[in-house]
C-alpha positions as a printed Julia matrix, in Angstrom:
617×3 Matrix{Float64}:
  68.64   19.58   21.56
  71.16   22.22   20.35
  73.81   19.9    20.83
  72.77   18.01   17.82
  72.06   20.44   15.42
  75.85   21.91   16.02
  76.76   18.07   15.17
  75.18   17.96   12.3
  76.45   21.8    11.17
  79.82   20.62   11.95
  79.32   17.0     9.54
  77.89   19.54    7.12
  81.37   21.46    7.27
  83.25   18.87    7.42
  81.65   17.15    3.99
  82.36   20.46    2.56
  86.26   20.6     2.85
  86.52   17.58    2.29
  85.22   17.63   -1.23
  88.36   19.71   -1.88
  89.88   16.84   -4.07
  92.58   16.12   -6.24
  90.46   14.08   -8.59
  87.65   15.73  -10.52
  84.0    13.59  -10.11
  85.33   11.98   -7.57
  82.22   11.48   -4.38
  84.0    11.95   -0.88
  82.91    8.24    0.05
  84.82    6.9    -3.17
  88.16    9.89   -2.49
  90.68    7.01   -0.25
  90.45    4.68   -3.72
  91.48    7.2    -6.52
  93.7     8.82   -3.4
  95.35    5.52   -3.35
  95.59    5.04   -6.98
  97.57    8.31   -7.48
 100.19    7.46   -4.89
 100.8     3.7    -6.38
 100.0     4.89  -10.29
  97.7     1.78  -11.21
  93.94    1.74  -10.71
  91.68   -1.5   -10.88
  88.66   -1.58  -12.74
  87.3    -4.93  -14.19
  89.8    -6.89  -11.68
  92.57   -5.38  -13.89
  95.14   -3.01  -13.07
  95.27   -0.05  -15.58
  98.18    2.97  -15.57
  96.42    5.97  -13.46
  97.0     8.1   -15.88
  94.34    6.59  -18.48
  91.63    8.01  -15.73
  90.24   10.91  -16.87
  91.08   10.52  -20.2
  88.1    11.38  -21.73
  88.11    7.84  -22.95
  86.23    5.09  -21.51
  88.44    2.01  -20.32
  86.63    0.15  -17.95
  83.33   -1.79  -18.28
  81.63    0.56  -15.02
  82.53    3.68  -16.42
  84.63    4.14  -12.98
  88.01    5.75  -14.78
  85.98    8.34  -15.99
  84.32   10.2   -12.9
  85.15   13.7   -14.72
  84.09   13.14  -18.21
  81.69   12.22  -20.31
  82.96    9.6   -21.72
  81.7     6.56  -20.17
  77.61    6.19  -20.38
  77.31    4.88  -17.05
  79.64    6.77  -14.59
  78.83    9.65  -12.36
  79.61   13.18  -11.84
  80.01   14.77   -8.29
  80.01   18.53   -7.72
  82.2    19.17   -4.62
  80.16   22.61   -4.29
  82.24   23.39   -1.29
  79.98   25.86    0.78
  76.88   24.02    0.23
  76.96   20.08   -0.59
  78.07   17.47   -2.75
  75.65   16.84   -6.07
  75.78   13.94   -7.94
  74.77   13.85  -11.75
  74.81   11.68  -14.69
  78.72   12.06  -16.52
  76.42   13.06  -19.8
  75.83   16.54  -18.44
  79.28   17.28  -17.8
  80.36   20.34  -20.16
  77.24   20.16  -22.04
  77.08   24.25  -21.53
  74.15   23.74  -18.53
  75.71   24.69  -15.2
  74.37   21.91  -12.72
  76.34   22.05   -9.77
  76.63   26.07   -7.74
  80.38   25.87   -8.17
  80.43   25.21  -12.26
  82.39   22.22  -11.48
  80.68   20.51  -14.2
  82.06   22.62  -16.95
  85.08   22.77  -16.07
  85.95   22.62  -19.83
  84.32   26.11  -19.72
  85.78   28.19  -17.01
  84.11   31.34  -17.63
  80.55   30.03  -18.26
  79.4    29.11  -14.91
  79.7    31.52  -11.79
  80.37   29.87   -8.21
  76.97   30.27   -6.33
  78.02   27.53   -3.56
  77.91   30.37   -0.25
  74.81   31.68   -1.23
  72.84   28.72   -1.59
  74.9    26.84    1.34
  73.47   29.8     3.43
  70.18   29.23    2.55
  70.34   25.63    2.72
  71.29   26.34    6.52
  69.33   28.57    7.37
  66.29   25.88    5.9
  68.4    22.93    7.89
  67.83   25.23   11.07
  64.16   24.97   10.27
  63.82   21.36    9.58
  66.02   20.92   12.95
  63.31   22.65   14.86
  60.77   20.77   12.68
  61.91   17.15   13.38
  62.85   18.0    17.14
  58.97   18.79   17.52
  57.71   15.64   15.21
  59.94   13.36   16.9
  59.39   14.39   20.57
  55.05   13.85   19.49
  56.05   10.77   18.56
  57.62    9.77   22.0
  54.13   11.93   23.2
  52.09    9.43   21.34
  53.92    6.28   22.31
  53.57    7.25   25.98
  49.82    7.92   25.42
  49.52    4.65   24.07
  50.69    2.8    26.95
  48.44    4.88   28.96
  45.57    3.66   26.9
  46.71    0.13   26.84
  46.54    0.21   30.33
  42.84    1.69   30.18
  42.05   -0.95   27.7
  42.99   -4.06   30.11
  41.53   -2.27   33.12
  37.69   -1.75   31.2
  38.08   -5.16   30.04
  38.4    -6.29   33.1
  35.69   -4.02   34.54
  32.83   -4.82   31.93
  33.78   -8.9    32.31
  33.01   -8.14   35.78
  29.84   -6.03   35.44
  28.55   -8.91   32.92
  29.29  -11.27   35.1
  27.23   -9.81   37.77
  24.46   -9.16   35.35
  24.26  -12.46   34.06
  23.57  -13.15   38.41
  20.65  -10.74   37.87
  19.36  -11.86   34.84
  19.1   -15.42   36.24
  17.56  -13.99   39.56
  14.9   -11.9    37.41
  13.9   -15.1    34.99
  13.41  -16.77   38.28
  10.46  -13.79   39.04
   9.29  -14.06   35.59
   8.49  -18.11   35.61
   7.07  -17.98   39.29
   4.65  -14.65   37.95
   3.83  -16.23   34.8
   2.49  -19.76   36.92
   0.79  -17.65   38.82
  -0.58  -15.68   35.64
  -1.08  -18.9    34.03
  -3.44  -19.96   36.99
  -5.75  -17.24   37.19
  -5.95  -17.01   33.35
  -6.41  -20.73   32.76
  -9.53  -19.81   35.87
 -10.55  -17.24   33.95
 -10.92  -18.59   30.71
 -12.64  -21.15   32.27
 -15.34  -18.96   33.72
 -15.57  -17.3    30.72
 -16.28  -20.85   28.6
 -18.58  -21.78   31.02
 -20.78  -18.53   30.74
 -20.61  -18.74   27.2
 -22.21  -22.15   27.37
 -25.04  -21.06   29.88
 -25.46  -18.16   27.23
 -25.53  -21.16   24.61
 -27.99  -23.06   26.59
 -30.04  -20.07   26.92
 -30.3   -19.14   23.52
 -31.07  -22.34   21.95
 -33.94  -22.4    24.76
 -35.37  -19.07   23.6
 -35.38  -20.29   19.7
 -37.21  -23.62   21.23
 -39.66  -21.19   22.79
 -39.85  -19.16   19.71
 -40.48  -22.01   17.6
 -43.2   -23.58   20.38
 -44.93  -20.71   21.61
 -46.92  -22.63   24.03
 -43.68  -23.97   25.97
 -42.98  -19.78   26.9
 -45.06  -19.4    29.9
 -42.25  -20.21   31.94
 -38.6   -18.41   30.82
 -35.56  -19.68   31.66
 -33.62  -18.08   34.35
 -29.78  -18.47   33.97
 -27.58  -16.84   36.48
 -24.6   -15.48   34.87
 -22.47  -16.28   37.7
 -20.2   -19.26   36.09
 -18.48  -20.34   38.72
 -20.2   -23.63   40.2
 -20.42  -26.8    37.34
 -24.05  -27.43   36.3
 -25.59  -30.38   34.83
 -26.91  -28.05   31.47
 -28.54  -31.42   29.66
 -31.52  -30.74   32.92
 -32.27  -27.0    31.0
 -33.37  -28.41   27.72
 -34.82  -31.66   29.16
 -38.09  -29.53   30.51
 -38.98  -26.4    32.52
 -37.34  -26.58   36.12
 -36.26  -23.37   38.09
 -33.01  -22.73   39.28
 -31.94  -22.13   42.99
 -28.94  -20.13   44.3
 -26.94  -19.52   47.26
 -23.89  -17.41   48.34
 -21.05  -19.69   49.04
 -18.44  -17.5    49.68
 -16.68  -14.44   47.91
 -14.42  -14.24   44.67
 -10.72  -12.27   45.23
 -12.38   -9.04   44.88
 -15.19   -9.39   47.29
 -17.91   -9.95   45.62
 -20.3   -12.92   46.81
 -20.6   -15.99   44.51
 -23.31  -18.04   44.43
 -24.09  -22.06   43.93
 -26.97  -22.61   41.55
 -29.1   -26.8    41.67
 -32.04  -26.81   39.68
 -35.71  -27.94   41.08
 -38.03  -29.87   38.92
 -42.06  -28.98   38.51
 -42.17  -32.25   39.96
 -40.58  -31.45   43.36
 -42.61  -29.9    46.39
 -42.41  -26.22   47.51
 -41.57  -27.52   50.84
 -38.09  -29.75   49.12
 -37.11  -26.29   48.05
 -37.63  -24.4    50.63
 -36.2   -26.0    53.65
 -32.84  -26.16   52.13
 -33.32  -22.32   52.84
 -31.77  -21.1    48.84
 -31.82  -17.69   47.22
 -33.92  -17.13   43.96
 -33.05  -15.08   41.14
 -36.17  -12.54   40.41
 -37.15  -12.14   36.6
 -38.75   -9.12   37.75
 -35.98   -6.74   38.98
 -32.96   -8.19   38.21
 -32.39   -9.2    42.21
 -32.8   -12.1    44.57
 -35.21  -13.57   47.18
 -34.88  -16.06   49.48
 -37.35  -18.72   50.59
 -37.0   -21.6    53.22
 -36.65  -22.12   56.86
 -36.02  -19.49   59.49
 -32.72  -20.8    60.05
 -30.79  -19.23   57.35
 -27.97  -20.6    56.82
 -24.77  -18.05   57.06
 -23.64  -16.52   53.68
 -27.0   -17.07   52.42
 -29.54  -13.7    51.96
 -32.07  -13.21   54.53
 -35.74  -12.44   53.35
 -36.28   -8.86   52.72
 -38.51   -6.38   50.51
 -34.9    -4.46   49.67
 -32.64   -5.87   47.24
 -29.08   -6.94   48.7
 -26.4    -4.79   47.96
 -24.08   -7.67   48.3
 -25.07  -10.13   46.16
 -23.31   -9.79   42.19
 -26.1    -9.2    39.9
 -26.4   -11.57   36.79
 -25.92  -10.18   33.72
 -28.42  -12.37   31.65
 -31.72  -13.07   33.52
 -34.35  -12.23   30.57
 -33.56  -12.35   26.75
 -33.94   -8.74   26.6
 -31.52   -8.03   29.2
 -28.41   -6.26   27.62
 -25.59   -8.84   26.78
 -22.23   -8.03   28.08
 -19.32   -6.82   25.45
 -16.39   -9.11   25.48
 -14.36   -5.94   25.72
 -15.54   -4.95   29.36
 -15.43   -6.55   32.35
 -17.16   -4.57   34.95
 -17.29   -1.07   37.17
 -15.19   -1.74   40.21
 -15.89    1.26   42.91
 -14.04    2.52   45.64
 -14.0     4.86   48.39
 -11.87    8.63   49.25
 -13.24    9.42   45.83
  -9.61    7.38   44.54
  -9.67    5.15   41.86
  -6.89    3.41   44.06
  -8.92    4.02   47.2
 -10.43    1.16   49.42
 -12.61   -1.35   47.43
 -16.4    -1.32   48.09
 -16.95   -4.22   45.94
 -20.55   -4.17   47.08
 -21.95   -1.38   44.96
 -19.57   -2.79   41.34
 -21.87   -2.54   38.72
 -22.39   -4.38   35.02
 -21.07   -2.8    32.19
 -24.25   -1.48   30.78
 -25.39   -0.04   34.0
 -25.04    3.64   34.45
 -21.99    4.76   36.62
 -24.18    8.22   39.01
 -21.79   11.05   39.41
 -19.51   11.35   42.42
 -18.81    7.55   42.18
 -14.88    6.67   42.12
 -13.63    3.64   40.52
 -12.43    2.23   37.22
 -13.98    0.42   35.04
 -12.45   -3.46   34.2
 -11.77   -3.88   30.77
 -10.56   -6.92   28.59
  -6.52   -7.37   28.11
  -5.9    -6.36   31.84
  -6.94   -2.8    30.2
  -8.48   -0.07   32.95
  -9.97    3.45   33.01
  -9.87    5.12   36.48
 -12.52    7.85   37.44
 -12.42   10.21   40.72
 -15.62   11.76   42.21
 -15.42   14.38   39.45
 -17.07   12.53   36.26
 -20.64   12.59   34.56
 -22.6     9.63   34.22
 -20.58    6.47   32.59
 -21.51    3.24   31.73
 -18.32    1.02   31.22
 -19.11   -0.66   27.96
 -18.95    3.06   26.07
 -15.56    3.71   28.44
 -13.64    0.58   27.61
 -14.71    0.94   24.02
 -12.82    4.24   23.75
  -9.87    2.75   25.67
  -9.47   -0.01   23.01
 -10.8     1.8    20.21
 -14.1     0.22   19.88
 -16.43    2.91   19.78
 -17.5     2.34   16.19
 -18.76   -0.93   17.51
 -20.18    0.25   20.64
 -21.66    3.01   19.11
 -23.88    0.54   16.91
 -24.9    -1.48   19.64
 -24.6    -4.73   17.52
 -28.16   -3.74   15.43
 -29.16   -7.58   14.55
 -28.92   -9.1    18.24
 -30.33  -12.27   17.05
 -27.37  -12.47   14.76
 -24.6   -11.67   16.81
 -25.96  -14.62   19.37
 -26.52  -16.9    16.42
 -22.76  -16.47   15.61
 -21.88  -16.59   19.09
 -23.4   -20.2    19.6
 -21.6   -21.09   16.36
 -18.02  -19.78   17.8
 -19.21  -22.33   20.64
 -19.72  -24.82   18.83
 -16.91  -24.76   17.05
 -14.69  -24.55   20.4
 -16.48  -27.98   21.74
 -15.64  -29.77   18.09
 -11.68  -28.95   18.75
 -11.99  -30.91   22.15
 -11.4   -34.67   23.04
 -10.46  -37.77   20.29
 -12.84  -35.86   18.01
 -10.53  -32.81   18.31
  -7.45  -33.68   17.34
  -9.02  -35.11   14.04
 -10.67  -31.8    13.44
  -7.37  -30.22   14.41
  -5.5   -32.02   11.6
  -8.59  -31.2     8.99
  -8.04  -27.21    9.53
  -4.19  -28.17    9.15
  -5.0   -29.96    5.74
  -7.5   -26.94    4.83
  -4.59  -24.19    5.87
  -2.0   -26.13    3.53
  -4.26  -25.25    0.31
  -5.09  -22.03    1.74
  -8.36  -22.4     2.51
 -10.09  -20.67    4.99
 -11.84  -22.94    7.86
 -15.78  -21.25    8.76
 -14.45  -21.43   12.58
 -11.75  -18.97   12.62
 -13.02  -15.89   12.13
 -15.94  -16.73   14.77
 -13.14  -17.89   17.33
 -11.33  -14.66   16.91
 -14.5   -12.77   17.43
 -16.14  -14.39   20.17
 -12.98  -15.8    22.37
 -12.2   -15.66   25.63
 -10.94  -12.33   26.96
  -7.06  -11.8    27.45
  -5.73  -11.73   31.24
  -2.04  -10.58   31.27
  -1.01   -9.9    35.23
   0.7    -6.91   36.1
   3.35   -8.13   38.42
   4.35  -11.14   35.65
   4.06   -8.27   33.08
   6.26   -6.37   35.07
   8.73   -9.01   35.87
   8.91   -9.24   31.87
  10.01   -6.22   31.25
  12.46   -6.63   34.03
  13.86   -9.49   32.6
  13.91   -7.39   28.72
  15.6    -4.29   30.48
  18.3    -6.57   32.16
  18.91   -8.9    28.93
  19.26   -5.27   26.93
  21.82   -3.88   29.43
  23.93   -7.24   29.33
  24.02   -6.95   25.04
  24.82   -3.85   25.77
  27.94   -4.33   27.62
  28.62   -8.12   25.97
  28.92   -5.04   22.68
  31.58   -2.93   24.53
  33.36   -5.44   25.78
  33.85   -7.25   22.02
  34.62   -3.97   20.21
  37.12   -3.02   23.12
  38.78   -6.64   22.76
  39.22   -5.81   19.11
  40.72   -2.73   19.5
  43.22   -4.2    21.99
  44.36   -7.02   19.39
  44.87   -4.62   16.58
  48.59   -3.3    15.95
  49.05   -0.05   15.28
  52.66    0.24   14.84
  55.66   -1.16   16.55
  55.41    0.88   19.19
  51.46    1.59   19.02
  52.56    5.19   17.8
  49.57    5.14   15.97
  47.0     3.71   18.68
  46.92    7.69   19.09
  45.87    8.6    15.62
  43.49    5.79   14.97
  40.49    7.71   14.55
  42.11   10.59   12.05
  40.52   11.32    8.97
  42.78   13.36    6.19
  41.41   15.07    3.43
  43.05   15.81   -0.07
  41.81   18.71   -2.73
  43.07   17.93   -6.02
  41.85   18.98   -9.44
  38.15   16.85  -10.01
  38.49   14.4    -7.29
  38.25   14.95   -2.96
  39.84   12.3    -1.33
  39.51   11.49    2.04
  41.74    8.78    3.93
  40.24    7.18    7.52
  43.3     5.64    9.33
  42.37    2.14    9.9
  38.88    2.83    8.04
  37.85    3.26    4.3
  39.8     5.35    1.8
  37.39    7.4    -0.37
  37.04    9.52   -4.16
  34.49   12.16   -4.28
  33.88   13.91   -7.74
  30.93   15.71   -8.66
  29.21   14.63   -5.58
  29.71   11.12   -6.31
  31.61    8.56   -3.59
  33.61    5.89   -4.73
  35.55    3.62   -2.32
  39.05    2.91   -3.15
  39.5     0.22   -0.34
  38.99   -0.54    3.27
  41.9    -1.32    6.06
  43.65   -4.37    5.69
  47.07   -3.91    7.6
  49.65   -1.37    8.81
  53.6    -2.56    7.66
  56.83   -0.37    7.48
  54.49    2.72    8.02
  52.45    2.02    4.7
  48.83    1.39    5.43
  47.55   -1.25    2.88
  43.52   -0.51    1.87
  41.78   -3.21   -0.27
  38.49   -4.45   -1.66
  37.15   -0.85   -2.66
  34.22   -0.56   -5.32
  34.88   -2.61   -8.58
  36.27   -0.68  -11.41
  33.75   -0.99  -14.56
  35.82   -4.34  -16.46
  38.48   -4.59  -13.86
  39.83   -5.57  -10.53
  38.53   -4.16   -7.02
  40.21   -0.58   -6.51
  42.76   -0.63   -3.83
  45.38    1.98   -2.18
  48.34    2.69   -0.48
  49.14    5.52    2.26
  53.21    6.16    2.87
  53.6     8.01    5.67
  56.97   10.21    5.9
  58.18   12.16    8.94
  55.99   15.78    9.54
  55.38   17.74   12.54
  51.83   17.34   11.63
  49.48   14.24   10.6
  48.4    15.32    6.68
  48.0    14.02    3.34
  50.36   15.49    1.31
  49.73   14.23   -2.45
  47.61   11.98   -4.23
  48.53    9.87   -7.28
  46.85    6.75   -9.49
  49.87    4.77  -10.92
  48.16    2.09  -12.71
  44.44    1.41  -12.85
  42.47    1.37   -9.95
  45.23    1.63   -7.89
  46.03    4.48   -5.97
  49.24    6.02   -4.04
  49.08    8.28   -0.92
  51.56    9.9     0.96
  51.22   11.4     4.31
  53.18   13.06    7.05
  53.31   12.06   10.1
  55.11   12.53   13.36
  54.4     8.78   13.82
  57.04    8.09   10.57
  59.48    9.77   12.32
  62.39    7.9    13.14
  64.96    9.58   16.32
  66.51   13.14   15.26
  69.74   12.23   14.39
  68.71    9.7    11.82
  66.11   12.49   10.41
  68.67   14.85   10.19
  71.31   13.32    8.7
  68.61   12.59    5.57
  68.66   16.34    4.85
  72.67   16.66    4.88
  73.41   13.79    2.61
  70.44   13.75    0.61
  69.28   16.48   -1.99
């Protein structure tokens, strides 16, 4: 490191004797020519050979001014100060002996001796002692650039290698996600097959409960056809022949033909006309719902058949009790399902499916369980509650209790609207359907709001949504995220690996700086590779955003408009520093704006850089 800065003191000493000429004005680069000239006695100017005496003259003879370097004679020629101790200074020949001492030796007015006083050793030793400086300076800069280069590499290689890395890991997510959208499909046909049962159970209550009520406002309306009420199991699971109910009185007949997927018994339900014998009915041996508590008795043979209820003076405990028997049995909410109860005083504890109760029904304390509700919705109780009855519960879980609380006042009219909503569901079905389909359609176009919609949304069929399809869902959501997650990394990390940042990628290293400049009104701040920015009076304006990086001068374009011109634009120059700073600020024309900025990046190696500060002022 020394080595070179003795070089360069040694170049500096050598310029300096060597600027002991003959020839006054003469530059040491130009000395062999007007050395040679003396010795032969004709100079060339022009491509002409004058006498060397006429240079110097004080009178201008050739066209360049060149055979007067130590006058003032020609316009165009040039003055050197040998200012031996310090370094050569070049001027303009008009300030030679124009009583203004330019160069530390007075060499300029020479026509003047006494007027200017030889300063040369003085300011040669400060110049030194400043080149010493700078020497130390530009060592440091350049050997941070080499720093940064080096880094760079080291972060190229990082680049390739995560590359690499997240095309793998996507790769192998993409394996996943296909695996996971496999468990979604198979858990949503199995979703699909218990909801499409379940809305099916549902429509078929809802047209018992349809049956029922037009039968009640046929025994409202003919008082005399009441003696006998209707008795419709709620139970929807068997297909009945509902055109027998309205036809005339008949009773209906039940028996348990097996058990549902939570245990509780189901029930097959054939209808006996007035017309057929007490004995028809009773040696089939079939279980009959009671109008008068709510339960079941059985009549027939001895030889029950097995499933089916024996005879007894208890109620079974087994058996699923209806939920419309009478009309002024409570109707079930469409927002609860039922009480479900288990054991170990666990909501989670073994089923005892055999004492789950109706929604309306009162829930004792010390019962443990969770009450059903619509949407796949549930509310869990341990041993430690108060009385409950799962309409109010479910209500509160979906935010119902307004409606709960009210009980639907006008019965009549929330069944009346509920036979409509039926009605309306049986006109969108079969040939007749798809024309009434296409009416709503034509309706919808103008805006017009069809009578059924309102009453479908109201009275439809509850929502099922399993919890292991729901759950494969949200698997297959949380495994899409975390692939567009690293599909995002692994696009902004390509970019970054295509940019340039230098011949060298000196400034891969620097990429993210940010310099600020304080100047009188404005604050500007300069993002390498980002947006340039003017802050005055709290107000941003964008000069221009990264376009390319050439000859270390970042180019910034398509800032904010200027008011009845062009888009604002700017220029950063970097020049050799120890340190990465903006160093001045300037606007040379309209809207466009100049920058320079150290850098150790600029630098170029440290003889080059020092060599600047011994031939240049």
């Amino acid at each position: 490191g020394g080595g070179i800065f003795v070089y360069m003191l040694c170049l500096f000493v050598l310029l300096v004797h060597t600027s002991q000429q003959h020839i006054r004005g003469v530059s040491f680069a130009d000395s062999p020519r007007y050395e040679l000239a003396l010795q032969t006695g004709v100079f060339s100017c022009d491509g002409s050979p004058i006498p060397f005496a006429l240079v110097n003259d004080d009178y201008c003879d050739c066209k360049d001014g060149s055979d007067e370097p130590g006058t003032s004679a020609c316009p165009n020629s040039l003055f050197r100060c040998p200012n031996i101790g310090y370094k050569e200074v070049t001027l303009f020949s008009s300030r030679v002996n124009d009583g203004i001492c330019d160069c530390c030796d007075g060499s300029d007015e020479w026509a003047s001796p006494s007027l200017c006083v030889d300063k040369c050793e003085q300011v040669g030793a400060k110049y030194r002692h400043a080149l010493r400086i700078r020497y130390e300076t530009m060592k440091k800069a350049v050997e941070t650039k080499q720093q940064f280069i080096s880094q760079a590499k080291t972060e190229r290689l990082r680049q390739e290698t995560e590359i690499s890395e997240l095309s793998r890991k996507i790769y192998t997510q993409t394996q996943l996600i296909q695996e996971k959208r496999a468990i979604k499909e198979e858990k949503e046909r199995e979703e699909a097959i218990i909801r499409n049962r379940k809305v099916a159970e549902w429509e078929a209550a809802e047209e018992l409960r349809a049956i029922e009520f037009e039968q009640q406002q046929q025994q409202q309306e003919s008082p005399q056809q009441s003696e006998h009420p209707q008795h419709i199991p709620e139970d929807p699971q068997q297909p009945h022949d509902h055109s027998q109910h309205i036809a005339k009185p008949q009773h209906q007949s039940c028996e348990i033909v097996g058990t549902d997927e939570t245990g509780i018994p189901t029930q097959s339900c054939s209808e006996i006309n007035e017309n057929e014998t007490a004995q028809d009915a009773s040696s089939s041996g079939v279980c009959r719902w009671s109008s008068s508590d709510g339960g079941a008795s059985c009549e027939g043979t001895s030889n029950v058949q097995e499933g089916s209820v024996p005879e007894s003076d208890e109620k079974p405990t087994n058996i699923r009790e209806p939920t419309e028997v009478v009309a002024n049995q409570t109707k079930p909410q469409p927002h609860c399902v039922m009480w479900r109860q288990t054991s170990e005083c666990s909501p989670s504890g073994p089923r005892e499916a055999q004492h789950d109760k109706l929604c309306d029904v009162t829930v004792p304390e010390g019962s443990s369980g969770y009450c059903e509700c619509s949407g796949g919705e549930t509310v869990s109780f341990t041993c430690d509650h108060s009385e409950i009855t799962c309409n109010r519960e479910c209500a509160v879980k979906l935010g119902l209790e307004e409606i709960v609380g009210t009980e639907i006042s006008n019965q009549q009219q929330f069944d009346e609207a509920r036979l409509i909503a039926h009605k309306c569901r049986k006109s969108f079905q079969g040939i007749g359907g798809i024309v009434r389909r296409a009416f709503v359609s034509v309706k919808s176009m103008f805006g017009w709001e069809d009578e059924c919609d309102s009453l479908l949304n109201t009275h439809s069929a509850p929502k099922f949504v399993s919890k292991d399809a729901e759950f494969a869902r949200a698997a297959l959501k949380q495994a899409e995220s975390e692939r567009k997650t690293l599909e995002t990394q692994l696009s902004a990390l390509q970019r970054e690996a295509t940019q340039t940042y230098g011949e060298n990628d000196e400034y891969l290293m620097i990429r993210d700086k940010c310099l600020e400049l304080e100047v009188p009104r404005y604050h500007y701040t300069v993002c390498l590779f980002g947006d340039v920015n003017q802050v005055e009076s709290g107000s941003t304006t964008k000069l221009g955003t990264f376009e390319k990086l050439e000859n270390h001068t970042m180019v910034f374009t398509k800032g904010t408009r200027c008011w009845g011109g062009p888009d604002r634009s700017a220029t950063v120059r970097f020049e050799c520093g120890e340190n990465v700073r903006l160093v001045s600020a300037s606007e040379p024309e309209r809207c466009v704006y100049d920058f320079v900025a150290e850098s150790p990046t600029a630098c170029g190696d440290l003889h080059s850089e020092m060599q600047k500060d011994i031939l240049v002022e």
